[in-house]
Amino acid sequence: MKKYPHYLDLQPARRVQGAVRLPGSKSISNRTLLLAALAQGDTDIRELLASDDTHVMLMALQKLGVRWEQKGASQDYLVHGAGGTLPVHSADLFMGNAGTAIRPLTAALAVMGGDYTLHGVARMHERPIGDLVDALNGIGCRIDYTGEPGFPPLHIQRGHIADRRLKVRGNVSSQYLTALLMAAPLMAKEQAVTIEVIGELISKPYIEITLNLMQRFGVEVVRDGWSAFTVPAGSRYASPGAIHVEGDASSASYFLAAGAIAGGPVRVEGVGRDSIQGDVRFVDALRQMGADISLGDNWIEARSTGALKAIDADFNHIPDAAMTVAVAALYADGTSTLRNIGSWRVKETDRIAAMATELRKLGAAVEEGADYLRVTPPERLQPAAIDTYDDHRMAMCFSLASLDGAIRAGTTVRINDPKCVAKTFPDYFDAFAGIIGRS
Ligand SMILES: O=C(O)C1=C[C@@H](OP(=O)(O)O)[C@@H](O)[C@H](O)C1
Ligand SMILES: C=C(OP(=O)(O)O)C(=O)O
């Protein structure tokens, strides 16, 4: 277990440069683990992310009777697929604060039936799951809330699935649809399963990741745009043999933004133009802000071309990387507006409120709306102690406030409780230190 201090003081950095090998994608890692567990055959997973979120998924699968082995000290795992089921029918599962674990597991376990409890850290019990539970109970699954209605903890029992047409709302999180899609083959033995999306769907690129990985595990989903998804009768997961986890595109955003703010070039390795992760489109925002971006098959590089330009854009498609834009906006030549980011309110913390509070500590003027944030940078950043709210992305994106942008000098930034980065990137601050120039 890595040791962290209670706080980290980041000294002003004049220039950043270098290359960073990214840890594996959280979204791909946790989906791949579950699909490998449900598949027929063994799957060799290469370069799985090592983090709190993947740890809870690995531990849950182990408790559910799925056998897996880590290859030595590497991040390569062999998962022995249980062939369309999870062998243990009664378990108490700790889900930490991993949305990518609790949502898909809830759907899979509810469809299989058994006696399961799923719970997590205090914040997990404040993150909504009602739309997913309603969709599953609506076809005859049996999920009860043991605390507040609409939120974990959950108690899952054996229901009676009477219908194979599900309806789900997608305006709070796309993970509910992802969860239903991944669980659908488990109830499609004789009849096709159709999932209908009611109303607006947010964070759409994450659904593309789900469909892509399901296809690699042998299940082809038939879609009607974004409104209905059908898993044909007889679909079942089969191991692709080996699967390599791309580097995490959301984690890439911090380094690319650093390159765009403070010289560069900074190159991230492990993700590139062929990525299946929507967060690679963060580079569009950086380009719009004036950064110089180049992409290869498996790398992306950013360098600054002078002061960053303010941006006004819709960030619904990249909610995680958009936090990085909010902090990069401190170095822009005017007021930036991030629109359509209402989902920030129900993630690791209320990210709109947290972001506004912490940006103000640095001297920015911030206007906060129900689903938007408007950031006007100060003449010069003020030294500040940044609270991180047990939110890995708060810790990671505020490290950027220590940089020396072309028009605003960097400042000393204290990051309180830096250990929260372990959710997706335990070595983040070492990697960040690695691109800080010594001059
Ligand atoms: O499916 C996924 O892997 C994710 C979907 C997104 O959540 P929402 O769909 O709740 O916005 C994202 O914020 C999260 O970090 C990962
Ligand atoms: C929202 C996030 O996580 P989760 O997968 O728990 O929803 C995130 O990583 O920014």
CSV table of C-alpha atoms in Angstrom, one decimal, residues 31-436:
chain,number,residue,atom,x,y,z
A,31,ARG,CA,-16.0,-3.7,-17.7
A,32,THR,CA,-13.4,-6.2,-18.9
A,33,LEU,CA,-13.2,-7.9,-15.5
A,34,LEU,CA,-17.0,-8.5,-15.4
A,35,LEU,CA,-17.3,-9.6,-19.0
A,36,ALA,CA,-14.3,-12.0,-18.5
A,37,ALA,CA,-16.0,-13.4,-15.4
A,38,LEU,CA,-19.2,-14.0,-17.2
A,39,ALA,CA,-17.7,-15.4,-20.4
A,40,GLN,CA,-17.1,-18.9,-21.5
A,41,GLY,CA,-13.3,-19.6,-21.4
A,42,ASP,CA,-10.3,-17.9,-19.8
A,43,THR,CA,-9.3,-14.3,-20.6
A,44,ASP,CA,-5.8,-12.9,-20.4
A,45,ILE,CA,-6.2,-9.3,-19.3
A,46,ARG,CA,-3.1,-7.2,-20.0
A,47,GLU,CA,-2.2,-4.0,-18.1
A,48,LEU,CA,-5.3,-3.8,-15.9
A,49,LEU,CA,-5.5,-0.6,-13.9
A,50,ALA,CA,-4.2,-1.0,-10.3
A,51,SER,CA,-6.4,1.2,-8.2
A,52,ASP,CA,-9.2,1.2,-5.5
A,53,ASP,CA,-11.9,0.9,-8.1
A,54,THR,CA,-10.5,-2.2,-9.8
A,55,HIS,CA,-9.6,-3.7,-6.4
A,56,VAL,CA,-13.2,-3.6,-5.3
A,57,MET,CA,-14.3,-5.3,-8.6
A,58,LEU,CA,-11.6,-8.0,-8.3
A,59,MET,CA,-12.5,-8.7,-4.6
A,60,ALA,CA,-16.2,-8.8,-5.4
A,61,LEU,CA,-15.6,-11.3,-8.3
A,62,GLN,CA,-13.5,-13.4,-6.0
A,63,LYS,CA,-16.3,-13.5,-3.3
A,64,LEU,CA,-18.7,-14.4,-6.1
A,65,GLY,CA,-16.6,-17.5,-6.9
A,66,VAL,CA,-14.8,-16.3,-10.0
A,67,ARG,CA,-11.2,-17.5,-10.1
A,68,TRP,CA,-8.5,-15.2,-11.3
A,69,GLU,CA,-4.8,-14.9,-11.0
A,70,GLN,CA,-2.4,-12.0,-11.1
A,71,LYS,CA,0.7,-12.8,-13.1
A,72,GLY,CA,3.6,-12.1,-10.7
A,73,ALA,CA,3.9,-8.5,-9.9
A,74,SER,CA,2.6,-7.4,-13.3
A,75,GLN,CA,-0.8,-5.9,-14.0
A,76,ASP,CA,-1.6,-8.9,-16.2
A,77,TYR,CA,-4.4,-11.1,-15.0
A,78,LEU,CA,-5.9,-14.4,-16.0
A,79,VAL,CA,-9.6,-14.6,-15.4
A,80,HIS,CA,-11.3,-18.0,-15.5
A,81,GLY,CA,-14.8,-17.3,-17.0
A,82,ALA,CA,-17.7,-18.8,-15.1
A,83,GLY,CA,-19.7,-19.2,-18.4
A,84,GLY,CA,-22.8,-17.1,-18.0
A,85,THR,CA,-23.2,-17.1,-14.3
A,86,LEU,CA,-21.4,-16.1,-11.1
A,87,PRO,CA,-21.0,-19.2,-9.0
A,88,VAL,CA,-21.7,-18.0,-5.4
A,89,HIS,CA,-25.3,-17.2,-4.7
A,90,SER,CA,-25.1,-15.4,-1.4
A,91,ALA,CA,-22.6,-12.6,-0.6
A,92,ASP,CA,-22.0,-9.3,1.1
A,93,LEU,CA,-20.1,-7.0,-1.3
A,94,PHE,CA,-18.1,-3.8,-0.6
A,95,MET,CA,-18.2,-1.5,-3.6
A,96,GLY,CA,-16.1,1.4,-2.2
A,97,ASN,CA,-17.1,4.4,-4.3
A,98,ALA,CA,-16.8,2.6,-7.7
A,99,GLY,CA,-19.8,3.4,-9.9
A,100,THR,CA,-18.3,1.1,-12.5
A,101,ALA,CA,-18.5,-1.8,-10.0
A,102,ILE,CA,-21.8,-1.3,-8.2
A,103,ARG,CA,-24.0,-0.5,-11.2
A,104,PRO,CA,-23.0,-3.4,-13.5
A,105,LEU,CA,-22.8,-5.9,-10.6
A,106,THR,CA,-26.3,-4.9,-9.3
A,107,ALA,CA,-27.7,-5.6,-12.8
A,108,ALA,CA,-25.9,-8.9,-13.2
A,109,LEU,CA,-26.7,-10.2,-9.7
A,110,ALA,CA,-30.3,-9.1,-9.9
A,111,VAL,CA,-30.9,-10.9,-13.2
A,112,MET,CA,-29.2,-14.1,-11.8
A,113,GLY,CA,-31.0,-13.9,-8.5
A,114,GLY,CA,-29.6,-14.9,-5.1
A,115,ASP,CA,-29.1,-13.2,-1.8
A,116,TYR,CA,-26.7,-10.3,-2.1
A,117,THR,CA,-26.0,-7.1,-0.3
A,118,LEU,CA,-24.1,-4.3,-2.0
A,119,HIS,CA,-22.8,-1.3,0.0
A,120,GLY,CA,-19.9,1.2,-0.2
A,121,VAL,CA,-18.3,4.2,1.5
A,122,ALA,CA,-20.6,6.9,2.9
A,123,ARG,CA,-20.6,8.9,-0.4
A,124,MET,CA,-21.6,5.8,-2.4
A,125,HIS,CA,-24.8,5.8,-0.3
A,126,GLU,CA,-25.5,9.3,-1.5
A,127,ARG,CA,-25.0,8.4,-5.2
A,128,PRO,CA,-28.4,7.6,-6.9
A,129,ILE,CA,-29.1,4.2,-8.2
A,130,GLY,CA,-32.9,4.4,-8.3
A,131,ASP,CA,-33.2,4.5,-12.1
A,132,LEU,CA,-31.3,1.2,-12.4
A,133,VAL,CA,-33.3,-0.5,-9.7
A,134,ASP,CA,-36.6,0.7,-11.2
A,135,ALA,CA,-35.6,-0.7,-14.6
A,136,LEU,CA,-34.7,-4.1,-13.1
A,137,ASN,CA,-37.6,-4.4,-10.7
A,138,GLY,CA,-39.8,-3.3,-13.6
A,139,ILE,CA,-39.2,-6.7,-15.3
A,140,GLY,CA,-39.5,-8.7,-12.1
A,141,CYS,CA,-36.1,-8.6,-10.4
A,142,ARG,CA,-36.2,-8.1,-6.6
A,143,ILE,CA,-34.0,-5.4,-5.3
A,144,ASP,CA,-34.7,-3.6,-2.0
A,145,TYR,CA,-33.1,-0.5,-0.4
A,146,THR,CA,-31.8,-1.2,3.1
A,147,GLY,CA,-31.2,2.6,3.7
A,148,GLU,CA,-32.5,5.6,1.8
A,149,PRO,CA,-34.9,4.7,-1.1
A,150,GLY,CA,-33.1,5.3,-4.3
A,151,PHE,CA,-29.6,4.8,-3.0
A,152,PRO,CA,-27.3,2.0,-1.9
A,153,PRO,CA,-27.0,-0.2,0.2
A,154,LEU,CA,-29.1,-2.7,-1.8
A,155,HIS,CA,-30.4,-6.1,-0.9
A,156,ILE,CA,-30.9,-8.3,-4.0
A,157,GLN,CA,-33.0,-11.5,-3.9
A,158,ARG,CA,-34.3,-13.9,-6.4
A,159,GLY,CA,-37.2,-12.4,-8.5
A,160,HIS,CA,-39.1,-13.7,-11.4
A,161,ILE,CA,-38.2,-12.1,-14.7
A,162,ALA,CA,-41.5,-11.9,-16.6
A,163,ASP,CA,-40.6,-9.4,-19.3
A,164,ARG,CA,-37.6,-8.8,-21.6
A,165,ARG,CA,-38.3,-5.3,-22.5
A,166,LEU,CA,-36.6,-2.9,-20.0
A,167,LYS,CA,-37.1,0.9,-19.7
A,168,VAL,CA,-34.3,3.0,-18.2
A,169,ARG,CA,-33.8,6.7,-17.6
A,170,GLY,CA,-30.4,7.9,-18.7
A,171,ASN,CA,-30.3,11.6,-17.6
A,172,VAL,CA,-28.6,11.0,-14.2
A,173,SER,CA,-25.9,8.5,-15.3
A,174,SER,CA,-25.1,6.5,-18.4
A,175,GLN,CA,-23.9,3.7,-16.1
A,176,TYR,CA,-27.4,2.4,-15.6
A,177,LEU,CA,-27.7,1.7,-19.3
A,178,THR,CA,-24.2,0.2,-19.4
A,179,ALA,CA,-25.2,-2.1,-16.5
A,180,LEU,CA,-28.3,-3.3,-18.2
A,181,LEU,CA,-26.5,-3.9,-21.5
A,182,MET,CA,-23.8,-6.0,-19.9
A,183,ALA,CA,-26.4,-8.0,-17.9
A,184,ALA,CA,-28.8,-8.5,-20.9
A,185,PRO,CA,-27.1,-11.6,-22.4
A,186,LEU,CA,-27.7,-13.4,-19.0
A,187,MET,CA,-31.4,-13.3,-19.7
A,188,ALA,CA,-31.3,-13.6,-23.5
A,189,LYS,CA,-31.0,-17.4,-23.7
A,190,GLU,CA,-34.4,-17.9,-25.4
A,191,GLN,CA,-35.7,-14.4,-26.0
A,192,ALA,CA,-34.1,-11.2,-27.2
A,193,VAL,CA,-33.8,-8.4,-24.6
A,194,THR,CA,-34.6,-4.8,-25.5
A,195,ILE,CA,-33.6,-1.9,-23.4
A,196,GLU,CA,-35.4,1.3,-24.1
A,197,VAL,CA,-33.9,4.7,-23.0
A,198,ILE,CA,-36.5,7.0,-21.6
A,199,GLY,CA,-35.8,10.7,-22.2
A,200,GLU,CA,-32.3,12.2,-22.4
A,201,LEU,CA,-29.1,10.1,-22.2
A,202,ILE,CA,-26.0,11.7,-20.8
A,203,SER,CA,-22.3,10.7,-21.1
A,204,LYS,CA,-23.0,8.9,-24.4
A,205,PRO,CA,-19.4,7.9,-25.3
A,206,TYR,CA,-19.3,5.6,-22.3
A,207,ILE,CA,-22.0,3.5,-24.0
A,208,GLU,CA,-19.7,3.1,-27.0
A,209,ILE,CA,-17.1,1.7,-24.7
A,210,THR,CA,-19.7,-0.8,-23.3
A,211,LEU,CA,-20.8,-1.9,-26.8
A,212,ASN,CA,-17.3,-2.2,-28.1
A,213,LEU,CA,-16.2,-4.5,-25.2
A,214,MET,CA,-19.4,-6.6,-25.4
A,215,GLN,CA,-18.7,-7.1,-29.1
A,216,ARG,CA,-15.1,-8.2,-28.3
A,217,PHE,CA,-16.7,-10.8,-25.9
A,218,GLY,CA,-18.9,-12.0,-28.8
A,219,VAL,CA,-22.2,-10.1,-28.2
A,220,GLU,CA,-23.4,-7.9,-30.9
A,221,VAL,CA,-26.0,-5.3,-29.8
A,222,VAL,CA,-28.5,-4.1,-32.3
A,223,ARG,CA,-29.2,-0.5,-31.8
A,224,ASP,CA,-31.8,2.1,-32.8
A,225,GLY,CA,-29.7,5.2,-32.4
A,226,TRP,CA,-29.6,6.1,-28.7
A,227,SER,CA,-33.2,5.2,-28.0
A,228,ALA,CA,-33.2,1.3,-28.0
A,229,PHE,CA,-30.7,-1.5,-27.7
A,230,THR,CA,-31.5,-5.1,-28.4
A,231,VAL,CA,-29.4,-8.1,-27.4
A,232,PRO,CA,-30.5,-11.0,-29.7
A,233,ALA,CA,-31.8,-14.3,-28.3
A,234,GLY,CA,-29.0,-16.8,-27.8
A,235,SER,CA,-26.3,-14.2,-27.2
A,236,ARG,CA,-23.6,-15.2,-24.8
A,237,TYR,CA,-20.2,-14.0,-23.8
A,238,ALA,CA,-17.2,-15.9,-25.1
A,239,SER,CA,-13.6,-15.0,-24.1
A,240,PRO,CA,-11.6,-13.2,-26.9
A,241,GLY,CA,-8.5,-14.9,-25.5
A,242,ALA,CA,-6.5,-11.9,-24.6
A,243,ILE,CA,-7.5,-8.3,-24.2
A,244,HIS,CA,-5.2,-5.3,-23.7
A,245,VAL,CA,-6.5,-2.4,-21.5
A,246,GLU,CA,-5.8,1.0,-23.1
A,247,GLY,CA,-4.3,3.8,-21.0
A,248,ASP,CA,-6.8,5.9,-19.2
A,249,ALA,CA,-7.9,8.9,-21.3
A,250,SER,CA,-9.3,10.8,-18.3
A,251,SER,CA,-6.0,10.4,-16.5
A,252,ALA,CA,-4.2,11.7,-19.6
A,253,SER,CA,-6.1,15.0,-19.4
A,254,TYR,CA,-4.0,16.3,-16.5
A,255,PHE,CA,-0.7,15.8,-18.3
A,256,LEU,CA,-2.0,17.1,-21.6
A,257,ALA,CA,-3.4,20.2,-19.9
A,258,ALA,CA,0.0,20.7,-18.2
A,259,GLY,CA,1.7,20.7,-21.6
A,260,ALA,CA,-0.9,23.2,-22.9
A,261,ILE,CA,-0.4,25.5,-19.9
A,262,ALA,CA,3.3,25.4,-19.3
A,263,GLY,CA,5.4,24.8,-22.4
A,264,GLY,CA,5.5,21.1,-23.0
A,265,PRO,CA,5.7,19.1,-25.0
A,266,VAL,CA,4.2,16.5,-22.7
A,267,ARG,CA,3.4,13.2,-24.2
A,268,VAL,CA,1.1,10.6,-22.8
A,269,GLU,CA,1.6,7.0,-23.8
A,270,GLY,CA,-1.0,4.2,-23.9
A,271,VAL,CA,-3.8,6.1,-25.6
A,272,GLY,CA,-4.0,7.6,-29.0
A,273,ARG,CA,-6.1,8.3,-32.0
A,274,ASP,CA,-7.7,4.8,-32.1
A,275,SER,CA,-8.9,4.9,-28.5
A,276,ILE,CA,-12.4,3.7,-27.7
A,277,GLN,CA,-12.6,6.2,-24.8
A,278,GLY,CA,-14.7,9.3,-25.4
A,279,ASP,CA,-12.3,11.3,-23.1
A,280,VAL,CA,-9.7,11.5,-25.8
A,281,ARG,CA,-12.0,14.2,-27.2
A,282,PHE,CA,-10.6,16.4,-24.3
A,283,VAL,CA,-8.0,17.3,-26.9
A,284,ASP,CA,-10.7,19.1,-28.9
A,285,ALA,CA,-11.2,21.4,-26.0
A,286,LEU,CA,-7.4,22.0,-25.6
A,287,ARG,CA,-7.1,22.8,-29.3
A,288,GLN,CA,-10.0,25.2,-29.0
A,289,MET,CA,-8.1,26.8,-26.1
A,290,GLY,CA,-5.1,27.2,-28.5
A,291,ALA,CA,-2.9,24.3,-27.6
A,292,ASP,CA,-0.9,22.4,-30.2
A,293,ILE,CA,-1.9,18.8,-30.1
A,294,SER,CA,-0.5,15.8,-32.0
A,295,LEU,CA,-1.8,12.3,-31.9
A,296,GLY,CA,-0.2,8.9,-32.8
A,297,ASP,CA,-1.7,5.4,-32.7
A,298,ASN,CA,-0.8,5.1,-29.1
A,299,TRP,CA,0.3,8.5,-27.8
A,300,ILE,CA,-0.9,12.1,-27.6
A,301,GLU,CA,1.2,15.1,-27.1
A,302,ALA,CA,0.4,18.7,-26.1
A,303,ARG,CA,2.4,21.9,-26.1
A,304,SER,CA,1.5,25.5,-25.5
A,305,THR,CA,1.5,28.2,-28.1
A,306,GLY,CA,1.1,31.1,-25.8
A,307,ALA,CA,-1.7,32.2,-23.5
A,308,LEU,CA,-4.7,29.9,-23.5
A,309,LYS,CA,-8.0,31.2,-25.0
A,310,ALA,CA,-11.2,31.1,-22.9
A,311,ILE,CA,-13.7,28.5,-24.0
A,312,ASP,CA,-17.5,28.2,-23.9
A,313,ALA,CA,-18.7,24.7,-24.6
A,314,ASP,CA,-20.9,21.8,-23.8
A,315,PHE,CA,-19.1,19.1,-21.9
A,316,ASN,CA,-21.8,16.5,-21.5
A,317,HIS,CA,-19.8,13.9,-23.5
A,318,ILE,CA,-16.6,14.2,-21.4
A,319,PRO,CA,-17.8,14.9,-17.8
A,320,ASP,CA,-14.6,13.6,-16.1
A,321,ALA,CA,-12.0,15.3,-18.3
A,322,ALA,CA,-14.1,18.5,-18.2
A,323,MET,CA,-12.9,19.0,-14.6
A,324,THR,CA,-9.5,19.5,-16.1
A,325,VAL,CA,-10.8,22.2,-18.4
A,326,ALA,CA,-12.2,24.1,-15.4
A,327,VAL,CA,-8.8,24.3,-13.8
A,328,ALA,CA,-7.0,25.0,-17.2
A,329,ALA,CA,-9.5,28.0,-17.4
A,330,LEU,CA,-7.4,29.7,-14.7
A,331,TYR,CA,-4.8,30.3,-17.4
A,332,ALA,CA,-7.2,31.6,-20.1
A,333,ASP,CA,-7.4,35.1,-21.5
A,334,GLY,CA,-11.0,35.6,-20.3
A,335,THR,CA,-14.1,33.9,-18.9
A,336,SER,CA,-14.8,30.3,-19.7
A,337,THR,CA,-18.1,28.5,-19.4
A,338,LEU,CA,-18.6,24.8,-19.0
A,339,ARG,CA,-22.1,23.8,-19.9
A,340,ASN,CA,-24.3,20.7,-19.5
A,341,ILE,CA,-22.3,19.2,-16.6
A,342,GLY,CA,-25.2,18.5,-14.2
A,343,SER,CA,-24.0,15.0,-13.6
A,344,TRP,CA,-21.0,16.5,-11.6
A,345,ARG,CA,-23.4,16.9,-8.7
A,346,VAL,CA,-23.8,13.2,-8.1
A,347,LYS,CA,-20.3,11.9,-8.6
A,348,GLU,CA,-17.5,11.5,-6.0
A,349,THR,CA,-18.6,14.7,-4.4
A,350,ASP,CA,-20.8,17.6,-5.7
A,351,ARG,CA,-18.2,18.6,-8.2
A,352,ILE,CA,-19.8,21.8,-9.3
A,353,ALA,CA,-19.9,23.1,-5.7
A,354,ALA,CA,-16.4,21.8,-4.8
A,355,MET,CA,-14.9,23.1,-8.0
A,356,ALA,CA,-16.4,26.6,-7.4
A,357,THR,CA,-15.2,26.7,-3.8
A,358,GLU,CA,-11.7,25.7,-4.6
A,359,LEU,CA,-11.2,27.8,-7.7
A,360,ARG,CA,-12.3,30.8,-5.6
A,361,LYS,CA,-9.5,30.1,-3.1
A,362,LEU,CA,-7.0,30.7,-5.9
A,363,GLY,CA,-8.6,34.0,-6.7
A,364,ALA,CA,-10.9,33.1,-9.6
A,365,ALA,CA,-14.4,34.6,-9.9
A,366,VAL,CA,-16.8,31.7,-10.3
A,367,GLU,CA,-20.5,31.5,-11.1
A,368,GLU,CA,-22.1,28.2,-10.4
A,369,GLY,CA,-25.4,27.1,-11.9
A,370,ALA,CA,-27.4,23.9,-11.6
A,371,ASP,CA,-25.6,22.4,-14.5
A,372,TYR,CA,-22.9,24.9,-15.5
A,373,LEU,CA,-19.8,26.6,-14.2
A,374,ARG,CA,-18.3,30.0,-15.3
A,375,VAL,CA,-14.7,30.7,-14.4
A,376,THR,CA,-13.0,34.1,-14.7
A,377,PRO,CA,-9.3,33.9,-13.9
A,378,PRO,CA,-7.6,36.4,-11.5
A,379,GLU,CA,-4.8,38.6,-12.6
A,380,ARG,CA,-2.5,36.4,-10.6
A,381,LEU,CA,-3.2,33.2,-8.8
A,382,GLN,CA,-3.2,33.2,-5.0
A,383,PRO,CA,-1.5,30.5,-2.9
A,384,ALA,CA,-4.2,28.2,-1.5
A,385,ALA,CA,-4.8,25.0,0.4
A,386,ILE,CA,-7.1,22.9,-1.8
A,387,ASP,CA,-9.6,20.6,-0.2
A,388,THR,CA,-10.2,17.5,-2.3
A,389,TYR,CA,-13.5,16.0,-0.8
A,390,ASP,CA,-12.3,12.5,-1.2
A,391,ASP,CA,-12.5,13.0,-5.0
A,392,HIS,CA,-9.5,11.8,-7.0
A,393,ARG,CA,-10.2,14.3,-9.8
A,394,MET,CA,-10.2,17.3,-7.5
A,395,ALA,CA,-6.7,16.3,-6.3
A,396,MET,CA,-5.4,15.6,-9.8
A,397,CYS,CA,-6.8,18.6,-11.6
A,398,PHE,CA,-5.8,21.2,-9.0
A,399,SER,CA,-2.2,20.1,-9.3
A,400,LEU,CA,-2.3,22.2,-12.5
A,401,ALA,CA,-2.7,25.4,-10.4
A,402,SER,CA,0.9,25.1,-9.5
A,403,LEU,CA,2.0,25.7,-13.1
A,404,ASP,CA,3.4,28.8,-14.6
A,405,GLY,CA,1.2,29.7,-17.5
A,406,ALA,CA,2.2,32.3,-20.1
A,407,ILE,CA,0.1,35.1,-18.5
A,408,ARG,CA,-0.4,34.0,-14.9
A,409,ALA,CA,2.5,32.9,-12.7
A,410,GLY,CA,2.1,29.6,-10.9
A,411,THR,CA,1.7,29.6,-7.2
A,412,THR,CA,2.3,27.3,-4.2
A,413,VAL,CA,-0.7,25.0,-4.0
A,414,ARG,CA,-1.3,22.7,-1.1
A,415,ILE,CA,-3.3,19.6,-2.0
A,416,ASN,CA,-5.1,18.3,1.1
A,417,ASP,CA,-5.6,14.5,1.5
A,418,PRO,CA,-3.8,13.6,-1.7
A,419,LYS,CA,-4.4,9.8,-1.1
A,420,CYS,CA,-7.8,10.1,-2.7
A,421,VAL,CA,-6.1,9.7,-6.1
A,422,ALA,CA,-5.9,6.0,-5.3
A,423,LYS,CA,-9.4,5.6,-6.7
A,424,THR,CA,-8.0,5.6,-10.2
A,425,PHE,CA,-4.3,6.7,-10.2
A,426,PRO,CA,-2.4,5.8,-7.0
A,427,ASP,CA,1.0,7.1,-8.5
A,428,TYR,CA,-0.5,10.3,-9.8
A,429,PHE,CA,1.8,12.8,-7.9
A,430,ASP,CA,4.9,10.8,-8.8
A,431,ALA,CA,3.9,11.0,-12.5
A,432,PHE,CA,3.2,14.7,-12.2
A,433,ALA,CA,6.5,15.4,-10.5
A,434,GLY,CA,8.1,13.6,-13.5
A,435,ILE,CA,7.1,16.2,-16.0
A,436,ILE,CA,8.1,19.2,-13.8
